[in-house]
Short mmCIF file of C-alpha atoms and ligand atoms in Angstrom, two decimals:
data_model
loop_
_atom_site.label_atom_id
_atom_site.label_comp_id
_atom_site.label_asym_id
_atom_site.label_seq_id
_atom_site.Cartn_x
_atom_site.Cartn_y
_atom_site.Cartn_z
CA UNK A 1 118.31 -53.08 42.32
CA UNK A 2 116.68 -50.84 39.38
CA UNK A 3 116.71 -52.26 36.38
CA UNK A 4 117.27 -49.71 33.59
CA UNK A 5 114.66 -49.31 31.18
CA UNK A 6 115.85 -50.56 27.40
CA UNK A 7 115.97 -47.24 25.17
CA UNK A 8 112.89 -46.36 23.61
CA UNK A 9 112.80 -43.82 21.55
CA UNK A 10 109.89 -41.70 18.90
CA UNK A 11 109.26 -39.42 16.12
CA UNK A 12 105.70 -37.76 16.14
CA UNK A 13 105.27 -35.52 13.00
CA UNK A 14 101.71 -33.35 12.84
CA UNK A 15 100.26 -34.77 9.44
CA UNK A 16 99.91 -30.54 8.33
CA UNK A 17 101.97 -31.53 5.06
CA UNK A 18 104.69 -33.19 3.38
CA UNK A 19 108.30 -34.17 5.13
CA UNK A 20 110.34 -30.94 5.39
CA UNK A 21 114.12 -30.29 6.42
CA UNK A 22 113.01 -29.44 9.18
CA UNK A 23 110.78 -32.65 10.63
CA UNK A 24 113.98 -35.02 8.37
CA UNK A 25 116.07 -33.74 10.71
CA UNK A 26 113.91 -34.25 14.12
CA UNK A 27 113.08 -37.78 12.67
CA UNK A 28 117.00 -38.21 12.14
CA UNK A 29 117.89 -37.14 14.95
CA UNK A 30 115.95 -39.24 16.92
CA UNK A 31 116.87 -42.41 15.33
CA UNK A 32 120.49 -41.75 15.40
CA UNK A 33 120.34 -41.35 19.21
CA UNK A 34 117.79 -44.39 19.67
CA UNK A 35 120.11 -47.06 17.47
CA UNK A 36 123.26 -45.95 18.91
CA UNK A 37 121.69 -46.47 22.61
CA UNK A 38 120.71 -50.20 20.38
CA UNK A 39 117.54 -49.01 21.32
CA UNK A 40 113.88 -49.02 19.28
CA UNK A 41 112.59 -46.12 17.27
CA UNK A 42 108.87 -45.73 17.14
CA UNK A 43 106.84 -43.07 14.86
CA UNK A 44 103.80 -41.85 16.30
CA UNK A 45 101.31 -39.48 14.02
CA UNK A 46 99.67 -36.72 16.04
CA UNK A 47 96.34 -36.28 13.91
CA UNK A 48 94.67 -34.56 16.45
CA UNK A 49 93.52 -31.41 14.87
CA UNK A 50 91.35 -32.14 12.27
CA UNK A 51 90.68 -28.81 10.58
CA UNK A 52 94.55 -28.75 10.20
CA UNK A 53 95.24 -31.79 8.92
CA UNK A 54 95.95 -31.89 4.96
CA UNK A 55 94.30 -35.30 3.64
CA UNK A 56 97.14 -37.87 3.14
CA UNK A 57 100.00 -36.30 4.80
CA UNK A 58 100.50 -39.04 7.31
CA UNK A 59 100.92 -41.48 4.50
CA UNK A 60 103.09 -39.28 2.89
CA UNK A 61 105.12 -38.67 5.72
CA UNK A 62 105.54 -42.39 6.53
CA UNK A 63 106.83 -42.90 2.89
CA UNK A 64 108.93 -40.63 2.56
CA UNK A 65 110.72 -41.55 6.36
CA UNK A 66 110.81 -45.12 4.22
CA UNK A 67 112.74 -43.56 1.09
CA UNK A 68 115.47 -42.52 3.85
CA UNK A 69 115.41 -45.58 5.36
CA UNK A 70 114.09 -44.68 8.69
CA UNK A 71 111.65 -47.35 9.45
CA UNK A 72 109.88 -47.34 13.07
CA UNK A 73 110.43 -51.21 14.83
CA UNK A 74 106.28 -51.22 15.60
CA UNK A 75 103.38 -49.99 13.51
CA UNK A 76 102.62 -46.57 13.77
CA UNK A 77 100.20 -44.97 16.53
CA UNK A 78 97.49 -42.65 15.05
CA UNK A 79 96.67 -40.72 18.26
CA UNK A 80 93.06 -39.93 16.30
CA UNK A 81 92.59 -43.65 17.58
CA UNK A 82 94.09 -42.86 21.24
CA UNK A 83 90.85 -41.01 22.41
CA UNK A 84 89.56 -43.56 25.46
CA UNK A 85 93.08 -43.73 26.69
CA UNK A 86 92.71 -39.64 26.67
CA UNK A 87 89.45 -39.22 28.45
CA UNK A 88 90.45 -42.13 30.94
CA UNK A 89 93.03 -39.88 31.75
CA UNK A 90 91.04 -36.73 31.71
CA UNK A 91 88.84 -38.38 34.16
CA UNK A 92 91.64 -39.11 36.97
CA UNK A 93 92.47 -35.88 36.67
CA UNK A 94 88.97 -34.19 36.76
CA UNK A 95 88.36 -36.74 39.68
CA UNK A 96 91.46 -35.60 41.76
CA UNK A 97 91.04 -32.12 41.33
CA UNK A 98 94.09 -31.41 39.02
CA UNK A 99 92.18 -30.73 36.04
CA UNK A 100 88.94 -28.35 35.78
CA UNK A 101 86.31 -27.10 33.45
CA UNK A 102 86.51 -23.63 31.95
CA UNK A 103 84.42 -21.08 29.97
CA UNK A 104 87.15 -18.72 29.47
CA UNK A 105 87.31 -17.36 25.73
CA UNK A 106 90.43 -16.25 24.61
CA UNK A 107 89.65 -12.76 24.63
CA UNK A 108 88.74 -12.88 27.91
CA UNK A 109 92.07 -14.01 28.43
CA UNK A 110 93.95 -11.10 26.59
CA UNK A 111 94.06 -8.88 29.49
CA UNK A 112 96.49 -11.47 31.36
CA UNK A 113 98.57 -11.83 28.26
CA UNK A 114 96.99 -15.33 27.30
CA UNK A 115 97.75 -17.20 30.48
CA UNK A 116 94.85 -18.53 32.60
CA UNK A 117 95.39 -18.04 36.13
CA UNK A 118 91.59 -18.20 37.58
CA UNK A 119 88.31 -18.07 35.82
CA UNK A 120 87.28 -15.20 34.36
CA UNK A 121 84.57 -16.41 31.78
CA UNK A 122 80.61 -17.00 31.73
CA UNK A 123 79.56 -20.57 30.20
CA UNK A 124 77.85 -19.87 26.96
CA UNK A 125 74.75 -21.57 25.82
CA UNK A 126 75.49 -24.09 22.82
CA UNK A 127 79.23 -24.02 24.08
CA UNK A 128 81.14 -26.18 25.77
CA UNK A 129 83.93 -25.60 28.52
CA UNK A 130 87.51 -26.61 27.69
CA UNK A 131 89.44 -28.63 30.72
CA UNK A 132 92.47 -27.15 32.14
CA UNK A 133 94.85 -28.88 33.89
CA UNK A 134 95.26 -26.12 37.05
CA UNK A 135 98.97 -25.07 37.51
CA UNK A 136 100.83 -24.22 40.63
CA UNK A 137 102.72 -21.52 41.42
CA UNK A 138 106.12 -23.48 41.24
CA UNK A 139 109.27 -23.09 39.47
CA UNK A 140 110.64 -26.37 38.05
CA UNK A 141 113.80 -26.77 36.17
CA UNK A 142 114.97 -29.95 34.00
CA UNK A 143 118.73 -30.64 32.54
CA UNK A 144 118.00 -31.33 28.73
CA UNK A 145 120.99 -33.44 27.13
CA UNK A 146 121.69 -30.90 24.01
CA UNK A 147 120.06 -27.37 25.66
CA UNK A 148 121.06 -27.69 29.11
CA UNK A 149 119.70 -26.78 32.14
CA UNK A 150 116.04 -25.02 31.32
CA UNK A 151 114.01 -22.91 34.07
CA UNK A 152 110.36 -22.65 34.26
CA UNK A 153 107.66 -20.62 36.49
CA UNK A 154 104.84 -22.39 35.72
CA UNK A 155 102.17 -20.49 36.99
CA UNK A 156 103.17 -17.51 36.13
CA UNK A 157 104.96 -17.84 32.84
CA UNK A 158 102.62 -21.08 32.05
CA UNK A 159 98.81 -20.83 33.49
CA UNK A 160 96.38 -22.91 33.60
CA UNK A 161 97.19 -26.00 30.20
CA UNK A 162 94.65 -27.13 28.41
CA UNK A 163 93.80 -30.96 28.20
CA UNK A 164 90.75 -30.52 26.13
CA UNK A 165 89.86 -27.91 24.08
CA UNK A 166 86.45 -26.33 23.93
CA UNK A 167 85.88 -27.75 20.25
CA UNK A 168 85.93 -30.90 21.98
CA UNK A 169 89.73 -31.55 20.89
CA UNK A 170 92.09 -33.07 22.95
CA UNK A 171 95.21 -31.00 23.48
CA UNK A 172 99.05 -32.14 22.29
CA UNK A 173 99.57 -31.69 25.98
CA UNK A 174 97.65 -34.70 27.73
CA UNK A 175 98.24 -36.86 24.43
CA UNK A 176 101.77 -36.56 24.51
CA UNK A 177 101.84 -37.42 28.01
CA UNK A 178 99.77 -40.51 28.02
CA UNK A 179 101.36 -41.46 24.69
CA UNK A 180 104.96 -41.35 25.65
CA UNK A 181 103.89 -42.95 29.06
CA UNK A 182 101.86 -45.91 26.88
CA UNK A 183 104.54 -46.56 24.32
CA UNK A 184 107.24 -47.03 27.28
CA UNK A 185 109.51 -44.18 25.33
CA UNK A 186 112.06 -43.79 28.08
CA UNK A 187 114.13 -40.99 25.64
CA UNK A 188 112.54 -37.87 23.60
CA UNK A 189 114.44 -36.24 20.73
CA UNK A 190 112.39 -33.72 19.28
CA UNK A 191 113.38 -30.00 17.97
CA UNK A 192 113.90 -27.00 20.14
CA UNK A 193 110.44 -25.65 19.43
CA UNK A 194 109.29 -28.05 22.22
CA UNK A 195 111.75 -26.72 24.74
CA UNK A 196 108.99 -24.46 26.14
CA UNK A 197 106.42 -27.59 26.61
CA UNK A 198 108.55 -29.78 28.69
CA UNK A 199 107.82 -28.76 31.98
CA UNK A 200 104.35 -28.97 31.70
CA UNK A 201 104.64 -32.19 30.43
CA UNK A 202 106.75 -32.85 33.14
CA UNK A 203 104.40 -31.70 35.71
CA UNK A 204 101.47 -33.42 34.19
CA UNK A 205 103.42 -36.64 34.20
CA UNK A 206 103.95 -36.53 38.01
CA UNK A 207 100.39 -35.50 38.85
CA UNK A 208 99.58 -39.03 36.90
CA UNK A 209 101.84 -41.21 38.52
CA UNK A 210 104.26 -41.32 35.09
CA UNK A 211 107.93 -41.86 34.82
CA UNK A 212 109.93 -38.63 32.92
CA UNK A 213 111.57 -39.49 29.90
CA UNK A 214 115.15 -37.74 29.31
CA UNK A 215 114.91 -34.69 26.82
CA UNK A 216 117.54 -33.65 24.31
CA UNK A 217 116.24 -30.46 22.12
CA UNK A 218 117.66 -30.58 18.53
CA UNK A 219 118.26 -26.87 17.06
CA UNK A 220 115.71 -25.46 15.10
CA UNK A 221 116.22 -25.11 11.54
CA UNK A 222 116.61 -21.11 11.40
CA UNK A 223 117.97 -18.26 8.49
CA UNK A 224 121.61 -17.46 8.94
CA UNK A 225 119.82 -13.73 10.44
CA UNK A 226 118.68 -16.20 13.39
CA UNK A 227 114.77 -16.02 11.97
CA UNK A 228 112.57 -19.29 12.15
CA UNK A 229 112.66 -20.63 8.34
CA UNK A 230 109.56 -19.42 6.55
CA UNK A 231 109.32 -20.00 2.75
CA UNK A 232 113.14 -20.78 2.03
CA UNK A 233 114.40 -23.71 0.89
CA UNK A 234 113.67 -25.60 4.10
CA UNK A 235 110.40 -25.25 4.49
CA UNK A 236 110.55 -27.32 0.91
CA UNK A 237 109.65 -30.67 1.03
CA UNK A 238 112.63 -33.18 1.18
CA UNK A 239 112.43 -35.09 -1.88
CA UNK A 240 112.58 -39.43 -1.29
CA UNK A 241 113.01 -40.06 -4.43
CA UNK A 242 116.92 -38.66 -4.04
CA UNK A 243 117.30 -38.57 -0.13
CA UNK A 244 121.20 -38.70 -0.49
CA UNK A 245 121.09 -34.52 -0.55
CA UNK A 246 118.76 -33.84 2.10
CA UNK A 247 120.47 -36.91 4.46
CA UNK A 248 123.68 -35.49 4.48
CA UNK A 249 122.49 -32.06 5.46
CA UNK A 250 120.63 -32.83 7.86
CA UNK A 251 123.71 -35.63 9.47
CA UNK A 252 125.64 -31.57 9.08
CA UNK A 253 122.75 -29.72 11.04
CA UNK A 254 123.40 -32.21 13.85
CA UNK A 255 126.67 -31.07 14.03
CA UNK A 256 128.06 -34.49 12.32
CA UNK A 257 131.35 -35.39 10.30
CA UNK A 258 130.56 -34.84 6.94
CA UNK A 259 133.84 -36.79 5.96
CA UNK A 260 132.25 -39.90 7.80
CA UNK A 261 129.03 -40.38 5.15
CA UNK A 262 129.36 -41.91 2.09
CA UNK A 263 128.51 -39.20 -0.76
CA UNK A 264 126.08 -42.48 -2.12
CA UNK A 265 124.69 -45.65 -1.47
CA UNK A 266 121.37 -46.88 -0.43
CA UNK A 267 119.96 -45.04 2.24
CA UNK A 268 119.82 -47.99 4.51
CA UNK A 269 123.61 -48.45 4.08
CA UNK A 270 124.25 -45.08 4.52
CA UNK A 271 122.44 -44.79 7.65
CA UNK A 272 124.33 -47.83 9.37
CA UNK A 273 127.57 -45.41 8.66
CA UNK A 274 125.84 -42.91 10.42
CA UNK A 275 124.82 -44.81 13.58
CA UNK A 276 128.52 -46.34 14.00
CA UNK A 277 129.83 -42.81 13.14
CA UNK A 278 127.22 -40.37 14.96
CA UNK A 279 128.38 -38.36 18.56
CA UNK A 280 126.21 -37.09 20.05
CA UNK A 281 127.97 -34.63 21.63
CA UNK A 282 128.58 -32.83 19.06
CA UNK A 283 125.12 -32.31 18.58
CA UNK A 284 124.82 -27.94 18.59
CA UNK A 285 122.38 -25.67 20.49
CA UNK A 286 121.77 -23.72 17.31
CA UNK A 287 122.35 -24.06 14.15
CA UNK A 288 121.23 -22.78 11.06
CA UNK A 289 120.41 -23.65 7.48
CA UNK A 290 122.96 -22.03 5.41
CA UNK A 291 125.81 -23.36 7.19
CA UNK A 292 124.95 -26.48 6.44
CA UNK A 293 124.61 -26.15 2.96
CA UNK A 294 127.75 -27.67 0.59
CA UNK A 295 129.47 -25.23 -1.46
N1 LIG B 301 104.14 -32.96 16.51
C1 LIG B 301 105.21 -32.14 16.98
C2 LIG B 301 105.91 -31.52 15.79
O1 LIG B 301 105.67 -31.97 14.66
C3 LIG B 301 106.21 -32.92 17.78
C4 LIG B 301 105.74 -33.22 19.15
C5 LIG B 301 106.73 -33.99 20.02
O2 LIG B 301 107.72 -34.52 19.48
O3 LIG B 301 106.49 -34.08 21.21
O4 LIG B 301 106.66 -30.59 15.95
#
């Protein structure tokens, strides 16, 4: 008999600046779902990209989840500390022939529209070759719990993923693989954004031997003219000092009840309202952030 996994599941901000709507409602979101399954909620800081990094954003971040009461059950993962558990991986793939070096720059790219189907670049003294994890010509589908059922050519629509950049980087790609796969997360809530990385995630996780977490893609915070939210009030950081404001609208972008949250309290309280009050089905496709504003 298979025993089912206990819910697991994760927030994983980019440390590029302070807590916005937009990452509240992601982190939200996944909580809600992970302590109404009574499962854990881990947060997991993807500092992998130095030169965009702003200096003391993860700390901010973590704070600020703390001032809305959304505290992860382990200590964070910094995945700038996850690099031998990267190249290990790296290396199984290099060794079975999934993964490959390449000199390709990305103009020599341009001519196929960005995606790398064979190599078309010279190696370059003083430079060295990204890894690529190589791509076949299949199209896979997965059914995600909030977007539905989500189609894929990989090949063609896809290419050739990188695993390591040629700035010696590693790629969100391979860590979020070997991350979700290390920290047992069996569920991933994440924004909508992400929709178009799954199935090379879920392709790399087969080629490793890892199990597939379930998917649900929470709508992206957009204009009420459909646009990705720029410099609007979103894009604003949310302010922990008086989360009450920002909580509720984000419990309304997930398509909650606001009749079911207290208008005050301490977050804490407020938030064990929410998890005995939150369905997740009525969790929307799209939304957007003026309808969730109170008049
Ligand atoms: N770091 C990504 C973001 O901030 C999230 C990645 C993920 O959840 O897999 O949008």
């Amino acid at each position: 008999m298979q025993t089912e996994l206990p819910y697991r599941g994760r927030f994983a901000p980019s440390p590029t600046g302070p807590l916005h709507f937009g990452s509240l409602v992601a982190a939200l979101g996944s909580w809600l779902f992970a302590r109404q399954a009574g499962g854990q909620w881990l947060v997991r800081i993807e500092d992998l990209d130095p030169p965009r990094e702003v200096p003391g954003a993860a700390q901010g971040q973590l704070s600020t989840l703390a001032d809305f009461g959304l505290v992860p059950d382990q200590a964070p993962w910094f995945q700038s500390a996850r690099g031998d558990a990267y190249a290990t991986a790296l290396d199984a793939l290099l060794a079975s022939g999934d993964a490959f070096e390449c000199h390709c720059s990305r103009s020599d790219l341009e001519a196929s529209g960005g995606v790398h189907r064979r190599c078309v670049g010279q190696a370059r003294a003083g430079r060295r070759p990204a890894v690529r994890l190589r791509m076949p010509d299949v199209e896979l589908t997965f059914l995600d719990r909030i977007q539905g059922e989500f189609r894929q050519d990989l090949g063609r629509e896809v290419g050739d993923v990188v695993l390591r950049r040629a700035d010696g980087y590693w790629a969100y790609q391979l860590a979020v693989v070997v991350d979700d796969a290390a920290q047992g997360i069996t569920h991933v809530v994440r924004g909508a954004d992400l929709l178009d990385s799954t199935l090379r995630q879920v392709y790399l996780q087969g080629r490793m031997g890892l199990p597939t977490p379930d998917y649900a893609h929470l709508p992206v915070v957009r204009d009420s003219d459909g646009r990705k939210l720029g410099k609007s009030l979103a894009s604003l950081p949310v302010d922990g000092r008086d989360p009450m404001p920002a909580l509720r609208a984000a419990w309304r972008f997930l398509g909650q009840d606001p009749g079911q949250l207290p208008a005050a309290g301490a977050p804490e309280q407020v938030l064990r309202t929410a998890v005995a009050a939150f369905d997740p089905n009525r969790a929307p496709r799209e939304n957007s952030w003026q309808s969730v504003q109170e008049k």
